[in-house]
PDB file of C-alpha atoms in Angstrom:
ATOM      1  CA  MET A   1     203.937  -5.600 104.537  1.00  0.00           C
ATOM      2  CA  PHE A   2     205.859  -2.788 102.842  1.00  0.00           C
ATOM      3  CA  THR A   3     207.218  -1.112 105.975  1.00  0.00           C
ATOM      4  CA  GLY A   4     210.819  -0.063 105.336  1.00  0.00           C
ATOM      5  CA  LEU A   5     210.646  -0.820 101.618  1.00  0.00           C
ATOM      6  CA  ILE A   6     209.805   2.664 100.320  1.00  0.00           C
ATOM      7  CA  THR A   7     212.542   4.775 101.882  1.00  0.00           C
ATOM      8  CA  SER A   8     213.720   7.143  99.131  1.00  0.00           C
ATOM      9  CA  LYS A   9     212.658   8.756  95.874  1.00  0.00           C
ATOM     10  CA  THR A  10     215.407   6.903  94.027  1.00  0.00           C
ATOM     11  CA  ARG A  11     214.179   3.565  95.347  1.00  0.00           C
ATOM     12  CA  ILE A  12     210.632   4.352  94.269  1.00  0.00           C
ATOM     13  CA  ARG A  13     211.828   5.223  90.769  1.00  0.00           C
ATOM     14  CA  ILE A  14     213.855   2.014  90.528  1.00  0.00           C
ATOM     15  CA  LEU A  15     210.850  -0.054  91.578  1.00  0.00           C
ATOM     16  CA  MET A  16     208.635   1.729  89.058  1.00  0.00           C
ATOM     17  CA  ARG A  17     211.237   1.339  86.320  1.00  0.00           C
ATOM     18  CA  LEU A  18     211.718  -2.396  86.837  1.00  0.00           C
ATOM     19  CA  PHE A  19     208.297  -3.527  88.053  1.00  0.00           C
ATOM     20  CA  LEU A  20     206.127  -1.843  85.405  1.00  0.00           C
ATOM     21  CA  ASN A  21     207.572  -4.170  82.776  1.00  0.00           C
ATOM     22  CA  PRO A  22     209.247  -7.095  84.559  1.00  0.00           C
ATOM     23  CA  GLU A  23     210.584  -8.346  81.223  1.00  0.00           C
ATOM     24  CA  GLY A  24     212.837  -5.301  81.015  1.00  0.00           C
ATOM     25  CA  ASN A  25     216.155  -4.665  82.706  1.00  0.00           C
ATOM     26  CA  ALA A  26     218.542  -1.812  83.402  1.00  0.00           C
ATOM     27  CA  TYR A  27     222.103  -1.253  84.564  1.00  0.00           C
ATOM     28  CA  LEU A  28     223.538   1.115  87.158  1.00  0.00           C
ATOM     29  CA  ARG A  29     224.828   4.004  85.039  1.00  0.00           C
ATOM     30  CA  GLU A  30     221.754   3.899  82.811  1.00  0.00           C
ATOM     31  CA  LEU A  31     219.531   4.424  85.855  1.00  0.00           C
ATOM     32  CA  ALA A  32     221.795   7.108  87.326  1.00  0.00           C
ATOM     33  CA  GLU A  33     221.659   9.115  84.092  1.00  0.00           C
ATOM     34  CA  GLU A  34     217.919   8.617  83.726  1.00  0.00           C
ATOM     35  CA  PHE A  35     217.192   9.731  87.300  1.00  0.00           C
ATOM     36  CA  ALA A  36     219.903  12.445  87.350  1.00  0.00           C
ATOM     37  CA  VAL A  37     221.411  11.129  90.586  1.00  0.00           C
ATOM     38  CA  SER A  38     224.871   9.855  91.502  1.00  0.00           C
ATOM     39  CA  PRO A  39     225.839   6.282  90.534  1.00  0.00           C
ATOM     40  CA  SER A  40     226.729   5.587  94.166  1.00  0.00           C
ATOM     41  CA  GLN A  41     223.191   6.436  95.250  1.00  0.00           C
ATOM     42  CA  VAL A  42     221.712   4.080  92.665  1.00  0.00           C
ATOM     43  CA  LYS A  43     224.246   1.396  93.569  1.00  0.00           C
ATOM     44  CA  ASP A  44     223.215   1.520  97.231  1.00  0.00           C
ATOM     45  CA  GLU A  45     219.545   1.132  96.355  1.00  0.00           C
ATOM     46  CA  LEU A  46     220.175  -1.665  93.856  1.00  0.00           C
ATOM     47  CA  SER A  47     222.291  -3.510  96.410  1.00  0.00           C
ATOM     48  CA  GLN A  48     219.630  -3.252  99.103  1.00  0.00           C
ATOM     49  CA  LEU A  49     216.814  -4.307  96.782  1.00  0.00           C
ATOM     50  CA  SER A  50     218.927  -7.222  95.541  1.00  0.00           C
ATOM     51  CA  GLU A  51     219.760  -8.300  99.085  1.00  0.00           C
ATOM     52  CA  ALA A  52     216.030  -8.229  99.857  1.00  0.00           C
ATOM     53  CA  GLY A  53     215.478 -10.565  96.915  1.00  0.00           C
ATOM     54  CA  LEU A  54     213.304  -8.107  94.995  1.00  0.00           C
ATOM     55  CA  LEU A  55     215.769  -7.810  92.115  1.00  0.00           C
ATOM     56  CA  GLU A  56     217.705 -10.342  90.081  1.00  0.00           C
ATOM     57  CA  SER A  57     220.992  -9.472  88.410  1.00  0.00           C
ATOM     58  CA  GLU A  58     222.960 -10.829  85.485  1.00  0.00           C
ATOM     59  CA  LYS A  59     226.364  -9.799  84.183  1.00  0.00           C
ATOM     60  CA  GLN A  60     226.366  -8.851  80.513  1.00  0.00           C
ATOM     61  CA  GLY A  61     229.839  -7.931  79.367  1.00  0.00           C
ATOM     62  CA  ARG A  62     231.181  -5.329  81.801  1.00  0.00           C
ATOM     63  CA  GLN A  63     227.757  -4.344  83.089  1.00  0.00           C
ATOM     64  CA  ILE A  64     225.414  -5.879  85.635  1.00  0.00           C
ATOM     65  CA  HIS A  65     221.795  -5.760  84.508  1.00  0.00           C
ATOM     66  CA  TYR A  66     218.975  -5.788  87.052  1.00  0.00           C
ATOM     67  CA  ARG A  67     215.374  -6.916  86.670  1.00  0.00           C
ATOM     68  CA  ALA A  68     212.379  -7.559  88.916  1.00  0.00           C
ATOM     69  CA  ASN A  69     212.357 -10.947  90.626  1.00  0.00           C
ATOM     70  CA  ARG A  70     209.036 -12.522  89.642  1.00  0.00           C
ATOM     71  CA  ARG A  71     209.519 -15.301  92.206  1.00  0.00           C
ATOM     72  CA  HIS A  72     209.567 -12.955  95.199  1.00  0.00           C
ATOM     73  CA  PRO A  73     206.417 -13.228  97.374  1.00  0.00           C
ATOM     74  CA  LEU A  74     205.859  -9.459  97.139  1.00  0.00           C
ATOM     75  CA  PHE A  75     206.149  -9.326  93.351  1.00  0.00           C
ATOM     76  CA  PRO A  76     202.379  -9.427  92.610  1.00  0.00           C
ATOM     77  CA  GLU A  77     201.641  -6.651  95.100  1.00  0.00           C
ATOM     78  CA  LEU A  78     204.506  -4.425  93.927  1.00  0.00           C
ATOM     79  CA  HIS A  79     203.635  -5.017  90.280  1.00  0.00           C
ATOM     80  CA  SER A  80     200.028  -4.022  90.980  1.00  0.00           C
ATOM     81  CA  MET A  81     201.065  -0.973  93.035  1.00  0.00           C
ATOM     82  CA  VAL A  82     203.286   0.325  90.236  1.00  0.00           C
ATOM     83  CA  HIS A  83     200.510  -0.082  87.684  1.00  0.00           C
ATOM     84  CA  LYS A  84     198.090   1.835  89.871  1.00  0.00           C
ATOM     85  CA  ALA A  85     200.634   4.554  90.649  1.00  0.00           C
ATOM     86  CA  LEU A  86     201.311   5.148  86.946  1.00  0.00           C
ATOM     87  CA  GLY A  87     197.631   5.025  85.984  1.00  0.00           C
ATOM     88  CA  MET A  88     197.724   1.790  83.983  1.00  0.00           C
ATOM     89  CA  ASP A  89     194.712   0.343  85.798  1.00  0.00           C
ATOM     90  CA  ARG A  90     192.775   3.543  85.097  1.00  0.00           C
ATOM     91  CA  ILE A  91     193.641   3.329  81.396  1.00  0.00           C
ATOM     92  CA  VAL A  92     192.269  -0.216  81.276  1.00  0.00           C
ATOM     93  CA  ASP A  93     189.121   0.634  83.244  1.00  0.00           C
ATOM     94  CA  SER A  94     188.357   4.063  81.775  1.00  0.00           C
ATOM     95  CA  VAL A  95     189.562   3.768  78.190  1.00  0.00           C
ATOM     96  CA  ILE A  96     190.254   0.257  76.972  1.00  0.00           C
ATOM     97  CA  GLU A  97     187.188  -1.490  78.383  1.00  0.00           C
ATOM     98  CA  ARG A  98     184.823   1.198  77.065  1.00  0.00           C
ATOM     99  CA  LEU A  99     185.903   1.200  73.438  1.00  0.00           C
ATOM    100  CA  GLY A 100     183.644  -1.548  72.179  1.00  0.00           C
ATOM    101  CA  ARG A 101     185.205  -3.600  69.393  1.00  0.00           C
ATOM    102  CA  LEU A 102     188.783  -3.552  70.647  1.00  0.00           C
ATOM    103  CA  GLU A 103     191.121  -6.427  69.847  1.00  0.00           C
ATOM    104  CA  LEU A 104     194.521  -5.503  71.292  1.00  0.00           C
ATOM    105  CA  ALA A 105     195.985  -2.717  73.420  1.00  0.00           C
ATOM    106  CA  PHE A 106     199.640  -2.216  74.298  1.00  0.00           C
ATOM    107  CA  LEU A 107     202.107   0.419  75.419  1.00  0.00           C
ATOM    108  CA  LEU A 108     204.911   1.653  73.185  1.00  0.00           C
ATOM    109  CA  ASP A 109     208.326   3.178  73.853  1.00  0.00           C
ATOM    110  CA  ASP A 110     209.023   4.903  77.209  1.00  0.00           C
ATOM    111  CA  TYR A 111     206.338   3.374  79.416  1.00  0.00           C
ATOM    112  CA  ALA A 112     206.875  -0.017  77.809  1.00  0.00           C
ATOM    113  CA  GLU A 113     210.387   0.226  79.264  1.00  0.00           C
ATOM    114  CA  GLY A 114     209.139   1.455  82.621  1.00  0.00           C
ATOM    115  CA  ARG A 115     210.168   5.091  82.073  1.00  0.00           C
ATOM    116  CA  ASP A 116     207.717   7.501  83.715  1.00  0.00           C
ATOM    117  CA  THR A 117     208.162  10.389  81.267  1.00  0.00           C
ATOM    118  CA  GLY A 118     204.642  11.795  81.521  1.00  0.00           C
ATOM    119  CA  ILE A 119     203.635  10.867  77.955  1.00  0.00           C
ATOM    120  CA  ILE A 120     202.016   7.444  77.550  1.00  0.00           C
ATOM    121  CA  ASP A 121     202.031   6.023  74.011  1.00  0.00           C
ATOM    122  CA  LEU A 122     199.071   3.652  73.713  1.00  0.00           C
ATOM    123  CA  ALA A 123     198.457   1.480  70.633  1.00  0.00           C
ATOM    124  CA  LEU A 124     194.900   0.265  70.048  1.00  0.00           C
ATOM    125  CA  VAL A 125     193.823  -2.326  67.480  1.00  0.00           C
ATOM    126  CA  GLY A 126     190.170  -2.676  66.493  1.00  0.00           C
ATOM    127  CA  ASP A 127     187.110  -0.866  65.159  1.00  0.00           C
ATOM    128  CA  ILE A 128     187.250   2.276  67.302  1.00  0.00           C
ATOM    129  CA  ASP A 129     185.167   5.470  67.290  1.00  0.00           C
ATOM    130  CA  PRO A 130     187.708   8.359  67.285  1.00  0.00           C
ATOM    131  CA  ALA A 131     185.319  10.816  68.973  1.00  0.00           C
ATOM    132  CA  ASN A 132     184.540   8.402  71.805  1.00  0.00           C
ATOM    133  CA  LEU A 133     188.235   7.609  72.214  1.00  0.00           C
ATOM    134  CA  ALA A 134     189.206  11.290  72.382  1.00  0.00           C
ATOM    135  CA  ASP A 135     186.620  11.935  75.103  1.00  0.00           C
ATOM    136  CA  LEU A 136     187.738   8.942  77.184  1.00  0.00           C
ATOM    137  CA  VAL A 137     191.407   9.913  76.811  1.00  0.00           C
ATOM    138  CA  ARG A 138     190.795  13.511  77.940  1.00  0.00           C
ATOM    139  CA  LYS A 139     188.981  12.357  81.080  1.00  0.00           C
ATOM    140  CA  THR A 140     191.621   9.763  81.909  1.00  0.00           C
ATOM    141  CA  GLU A 141     194.505  12.206  81.365  1.00  0.00           C
ATOM    142  CA  ARG A 142     193.037  14.551  83.958  1.00  0.00           C
ATOM    143  CA  TYR A 143     192.701  11.725  86.446  1.00  0.00           C
ATOM    144  CA  ILE A 144     196.181  10.197  86.082  1.00  0.00           C
ATOM    145  CA  GLY A 145     198.094  13.447  85.468  1.00  0.00           C
ATOM    146  CA  ARG A 146     199.798  12.161  82.320  1.00  0.00           C
ATOM    147  CA  LYS A 147     199.321  12.739  78.600  1.00  0.00           C
ATOM    148  CA  ILE A 148     198.103   9.813  76.496  1.00  0.00           C
ATOM    149  CA  ARG A 149     199.036   9.608  72.813  1.00  0.00           C
ATOM    150  CA  THR A 150     197.107   6.984  70.882  1.00  0.00           C
ATOM    151  CA  LEU A 151     197.968   5.008  67.778  1.00  0.00           C
ATOM    152  CA  VAL A 152     194.742   3.511  66.390  1.00  0.00           C
ATOM    153  CA  LEU A 153     195.030   0.643  63.920  1.00  0.00           C
ATOM    154  CA  THR A 154     192.569  -1.627  62.184  1.00  0.00           C
ATOM    155  CA  PRO A 155     193.380  -5.349  62.451  1.00  0.00           C
ATOM    156  CA  GLU A 156     194.632  -5.255  58.869  1.00  0.00           C
ATOM    157  CA  GLU A 157     196.873  -2.256  59.549  1.00  0.00           C
ATOM    158  CA  TYR A 158     198.243  -3.951  62.658  1.00  0.00           C
ATOM    159  CA  THR A 159     199.115  -7.060  60.661  1.00  0.00           C
ATOM    160  CA  ARG A 160     201.033  -4.946  58.131  1.00  0.00           C
ATOM    161  CA  MET A 161     202.744  -2.761  60.733  1.00  0.00           C
ATOM    162  CA  ARG A 162     203.571  -5.429  63.284  1.00  0.00           C
ATOM    163  CA  PRO A 163     207.151  -6.077  62.031  1.00  0.00           C
ATOM    164  CA  VAL A 164     207.886  -2.353  62.470  1.00  0.00           C
ATOM    165  CA  LEU A 165     206.152  -2.103  65.846  1.00  0.00           C
ATOM    166  CA  GLU A 166     208.053  -5.104  67.174  1.00  0.00           C
ATOM    167  CA  LYS A 167     211.296  -3.182  66.747  1.00  0.00           C
ATOM    168  CA  ARG A 168     210.056  -0.691  69.355  1.00  0.00           C
ATOM    169  CA  PRO A 169     209.666  -1.430  73.086  1.00  0.00           C
ATOM    170  CA  THR A 170     206.150  -2.791  73.662  1.00  0.00           C
ATOM    171  CA  LEU A 171     204.192  -3.890  76.718  1.00  0.00           C
ATOM    172  CA  PRO A 172     200.812  -5.684  76.449  1.00  0.00           C
ATOM    173  CA  LEU A 173     197.937  -4.130  78.390  1.00  0.00           C
ATOM    174  CA  TRP A 174     194.870  -5.950  77.117  1.00  0.00           C
ATOM    175  CA  ALA A 175     193.883  -8.588  74.582  1.00  0.00           C
ATOM    176  CA  ASN A 176     190.555 -10.020  73.503  1.00  0.00           C
ATOM    177  CA  ARG A 177     190.730 -13.733  74.263  1.00  0.00           C
ATOM    178  CA  ASP A 178     189.324 -14.800  70.901  1.00  0.00           C
ATOM    179  CA  VAL A 179     191.666 -12.465  69.038  1.00  0.00           C
ATOM    180  CA  VAL A 180     194.756 -13.869  70.734  1.00  0.00           C
ATOM    181  CA  ASP A 181     193.612 -17.341  69.720  1.00  0.00           C
ATOM    182  CA  ARG A 182     193.062 -16.166  66.151  1.00  0.00           C
ATOM    183  CA  HIS A 183     196.277 -14.180  65.599  1.00  0.00           C
ATOM    184  CA  ASP A 184     198.978 -16.755  65.043  1.00  0.00           C
ATOM    185  CA  GLY A 185     201.430 -13.850  65.199  1.00  0.00           C
ATOM    186  CA  VAL A 186     200.428 -12.912  68.743  1.00  0.00           C
ATOM    187  CA  ALA A 187     202.229 -15.156  71.198  1.00  0.00           C
ATOM    188  CA  LYS A 188     199.938 -16.132  74.067  1.00  0.00           C
ATOM    189  CA  HIS A 189     202.734 -16.048  76.620  1.00  0.00           C
ATOM    190  CA  ASP A 190     203.183 -12.341  75.882  1.00  0.00           C
ATOM    191  CA  TRP A 191     199.729 -11.694  77.315  1.00  0.00           C
ATOM    192  CA  VAL A 192     199.126 -14.389  79.898  1.00  0.00           C
ATOM    193  CA  SER A 193     201.456 -13.055  82.576  1.00  0.00           C
ATOM    194  CA  PHE A 194     200.171  -9.479  82.430  1.00  0.00           C
ATOM    195  CA  PRO A 195     197.289  -8.218  84.621  1.00  0.00           C
ATOM    196  CA  VAL A 196     194.843  -7.238  81.904  1.00  0.00           C
ATOM    197  CA  GLY A 197     191.178  -6.334  81.698  1.00  0.00           C
ATOM    198  CA  ARG A 198     188.283  -8.611  82.435  1.00  0.00           C
ATOM    199  CA  GLU A 199     188.035  -9.745  78.802  1.00  0.00           C
ATOM    200  CA  GLY A 200     191.760 -10.294  78.463  1.00  0.00           C
ATOM    201  CA  TRP A 201     194.203 -12.929  79.543  1.00  0.00           C
ATOM    202  CA  SER A 202     194.818 -13.394  83.233  1.00  0.00           C
TER     203      SER A 202
END
């Protein structure tokens, strides 16, 4: 199915950048600077991925912004592959689903934008045992080869801090179904489209 798709390191990084968070977008020079490669190299890859229908583009001012094409038949598989490659599925299975009284979990900053920087900022909302969390995080870090920094909030703290958090890039990972119903400030559509844990939206 994917024969001929993964042909270069730059292409892999573009797919990871745009398919981790399909709501995000990026333009040519931004990607070239981020990957430390020539703009022409990025342009070639963007053109080929666009011609294959995997990317959509939109002109914003003088720049062309690219994003993952959710309507492409391969989108679900690529989206899932990127999550597994970056360890997101392991975070859900090994950390989030073992925390007990968890309400919400989401990524912040770099990984929320699809940037594989090696440091995953994970926000957790609920009644969480710090010692249990620290143990789960250490084990998961060794498995995925990335550092996990956690921001633990009670539901009340999350309510107070949400306006500030919303100014930062965020990407939902998991949500308790009842909690999403209860929080009028948590838009359901933000969670429905994301492959979350067994107790979350799907």
